[in-house]
Amino acid sequence: MNSEPDELARFARRAKRERTARKEAEQLLEAKSLELYQANLKLKDQAELLEAQVAARTHELKEALKSAEAATKAKSDFLTVIEAPPCQLPR
């Protein structure tokens, strides 16, 4: 049969293995958490950059649309003047 000192030594080794395994798991979890945190920071930065680019491009497109609309109106006004019957000037 197992003697009490052998059994205590076996439990001590088992407890030590469990502590070591727990410590390794905690270190792995800490490393993965840090990795995930850093990845999230990068994603946040990228999202902010993309939002700024979208806002700038939207502004550019709105300005281009205003310019195109003004050109269309100018063209229409010009064609209206050109197509109007000539004025009869008194002689």
PDB file of C-alpha atoms in Angstrom:
ATOM      1  CA  MET A   1       0.000   0.000   0.000  1.00  0.00           C
ATOM      2  CA  ASN A   2       0.946   3.623  -0.445  1.00  0.00           C
ATOM      3  CA  SER A   3       2.546   5.181   2.532  1.00  0.00           C
ATOM      4  CA  GLU A   4       1.411   8.551   3.686  1.00  0.00           C
ATOM      5  CA  PRO A   5       4.681  10.375   2.767  1.00  0.00           C
ATOM      6  CA  ASP A   6       4.534   8.963  -0.802  1.00  0.00           C
ATOM      7  CA  GLU A   7       0.931  10.055  -1.158  1.00  0.00           C
ATOM      8  CA  LEU A   8       1.712  13.537   0.148  1.00  0.00           C
ATOM      9  CA  ALA A   9       4.645  13.810  -2.254  1.00  0.00           C
ATOM     10  CA  ARG A  10       2.392  12.740  -5.132  1.00  0.00           C
ATOM     11  CA  PHE A  11      -0.243  15.355  -4.197  1.00  0.00           C
ATOM     12  CA  ALA A  12       2.492  18.002  -3.886  1.00  0.00           C
ATOM     13  CA  ARG A  13       3.797  17.185  -7.387  1.00  0.00           C
ATOM     14  CA  ARG A  14       0.278  17.243  -8.768  1.00  0.00           C
ATOM     15  CA  ALA A  15      -0.432  20.621  -7.131  1.00  0.00           C
ATOM     16  CA  LYS A  16       2.842  21.994  -8.513  1.00  0.00           C
ATOM     17  CA  ARG A  17       1.963  20.781 -12.041  1.00  0.00           C
ATOM     18  CA  GLU A  18      -1.466  22.382 -11.768  1.00  0.00           C
ATOM     19  CA  ARG A  19       0.008  25.699 -10.576  1.00  0.00           C
ATOM     20  CA  THR A  20       2.519  25.636 -13.421  1.00  0.00           C
ATOM     21  CA  ALA A  21      -0.171  24.816 -15.961  1.00  0.00           C
ATOM     22  CA  ARG A  22      -2.431  27.569 -14.589  1.00  0.00           C
ATOM     23  CA  LYS A  23       0.420  30.089 -14.732  1.00  0.00           C
ATOM     24  CA  GLU A  24       1.208  29.120 -18.352  1.00  0.00           C
ATOM     25  CA  ALA A  25      -2.467  29.422 -19.275  1.00  0.00           C
ATOM     26  CA  GLU A  26      -2.667  32.852 -17.658  1.00  0.00           C
ATOM     27  CA  GLN A  27       0.447  34.005 -19.539  1.00  0.00           C
ATOM     28  CA  LEU A  28      -0.981  32.725 -22.810  1.00  0.00           C
ATOM     29  CA  LEU A  29      -4.287  34.451 -22.114  1.00  0.00           C
ATOM     30  CA  GLU A  30      -2.484  37.691 -21.249  1.00  0.00           C
ATOM     31  CA  ALA A  31      -0.467  37.539 -24.489  1.00  0.00           C
ATOM     32  CA  LYS A  32      -3.563  36.815 -26.588  1.00  0.00           C
ATOM     33  CA  SER A  33      -5.502  39.594 -24.856  1.00  0.00           C
ATOM     34  CA  LEU A  34      -2.734  42.075 -25.604  1.00  0.00           C
ATOM     35  CA  GLU A  35      -2.585  40.891 -29.219  1.00  0.00           C
ATOM     36  CA  LEU A  36      -6.349  41.310 -29.573  1.00  0.00           C
ATOM     37  CA  TYR A  37      -6.252  44.757 -27.942  1.00  0.00           C
ATOM     38  CA  GLN A  38      -3.522  45.922 -30.330  1.00  0.00           C
ATOM     39  CA  ALA A  39      -5.395  44.520 -33.330  1.00  0.00           C
ATOM     40  CA  ASN A  40      -8.535  46.364 -32.220  1.00  0.00           C
ATOM     41  CA  LEU A  41      -6.568  49.618 -31.920  1.00  0.00           C
ATOM     42  CA  LYS A  42      -5.283  49.174 -35.472  1.00  0.00           C
ATOM     43  CA  LEU A  43      -8.802  48.466 -36.733  1.00  0.00           C
ATOM     44  CA  LYS A  44     -10.124  51.541 -34.958  1.00  0.00           C
ATOM     45  CA  ASP A  45      -7.403  53.686 -36.542  1.00  0.00           C
ATOM     46  CA  GLN A  46      -8.162  52.229 -39.974  1.00  0.00           C
ATOM     47  CA  ALA A  47     -11.892  52.844 -39.516  1.00  0.00           C
ATOM     48  CA  GLU A  48     -11.265  56.473 -38.546  1.00  0.00           C
ATOM     49  CA  LEU A  49      -8.978  56.936 -41.549  1.00  0.00           C
ATOM     50  CA  LEU A  50     -11.580  55.446 -43.880  1.00  0.00           C
ATOM     51  CA  GLU A  51     -14.310  57.645 -42.400  1.00  0.00           C
ATOM     52  CA  ALA A  52     -12.169  60.728 -43.009  1.00  0.00           C
ATOM     53  CA  GLN A  53     -11.467  59.627 -46.586  1.00  0.00           C
ATOM     54  CA  VAL A  54     -15.170  59.018 -47.216  1.00  0.00           C
ATOM     55  CA  ALA A  55     -16.051  62.443 -45.802  1.00  0.00           C
ATOM     56  CA  ALA A  56     -13.412  64.159 -47.954  1.00  0.00           C
ATOM     57  CA  ARG A  57     -14.481  62.305 -51.083  1.00  0.00           C
ATOM     58  CA  THR A  58     -18.153  63.040 -50.399  1.00  0.00           C
ATOM     59  CA  HIS A  59     -17.309  66.736 -50.084  1.00  0.00           C
ATOM     60  CA  GLU A  60     -15.365  66.627 -53.364  1.00  0.00           C
ATOM     61  CA  LEU A  61     -18.263  64.919 -55.123  1.00  0.00           C
ATOM     62  CA  LYS A  62     -20.781  67.455 -53.787  1.00  0.00           C
ATOM     63  CA  GLU A  63     -18.590  70.288 -55.064  1.00  0.00           C
ATOM     64  CA  ALA A  64     -18.265  68.566 -58.454  1.00  0.00           C
ATOM     65  CA  LEU A  65     -22.046  68.120 -58.598  1.00  0.00           C
ATOM     66  CA  LYS A  66     -22.598  71.822 -57.843  1.00  0.00           C
ATOM     67  CA  SER A  67     -20.138  72.727 -60.587  1.00  0.00           C
ATOM     68  CA  ALA A  68     -21.812  70.375 -63.065  1.00  0.00           C
ATOM     69  CA  GLU A  69     -25.249  71.754 -62.201  1.00  0.00           C
ATOM     70  CA  ALA A  70     -24.002  75.325 -62.654  1.00  0.00           C
ATOM     71  CA  ALA A  71     -22.483  74.401 -66.036  1.00  0.00           C
ATOM     72  CA  THR A  72     -25.750  72.763 -67.113  1.00  0.00           C
ATOM     73  CA  LYS A  73     -27.710  75.873 -66.130  1.00  0.00           C
ATOM     74  CA  ALA A  74     -25.259  78.130 -67.957  1.00  0.00           C
ATOM     75  CA  LYS A  75     -25.561  75.946 -71.047  1.00  0.00           C
ATOM     76  CA  SER A  76     -29.362  76.013 -70.864  1.00  0.00           C
ATOM     77  CA  ASP A  77     -29.377  79.780 -70.421  1.00  0.00           C
ATOM     78  CA  PHE A  78     -27.002  80.184 -73.365  1.00  0.00           C
ATOM     79  CA  LEU A  79     -29.091  77.949 -75.600  1.00  0.00           C
ATOM     80  CA  THR A  80     -32.227  79.841 -74.608  1.00  0.00           C
ATOM     81  CA  VAL A  81     -30.603  83.123 -75.656  1.00  0.00           C
ATOM     82  CA  ILE A  82     -29.261  81.639 -78.902  1.00  0.00           C
ATOM     83  CA  GLU A  83     -32.574  80.047 -79.858  1.00  0.00           C
ATOM     84  CA  ALA A  84     -34.665  83.138 -79.096  1.00  0.00           C
ATOM     85  CA  PRO A  85     -35.884  85.040 -82.128  1.00  0.00           C
ATOM     86  CA  PRO A  86     -33.735  88.055 -82.929  1.00  0.00           C
ATOM     87  CA  CYS A  87     -34.922  91.344 -81.548  1.00  0.00           C
ATOM     88  CA  GLN A  88     -36.244  93.809 -84.009  1.00  0.00           C
ATOM     89  CA  LEU A  89     -34.194  96.939 -83.607  1.00  0.00           C
ATOM     90  CA  PRO A  90     -35.726 100.138 -84.827  1.00  0.00           C
ATOM     91  CA  ARG A  91     -34.001 101.671 -87.840  1.00  0.00           C
TER      92      ARG A  91
END
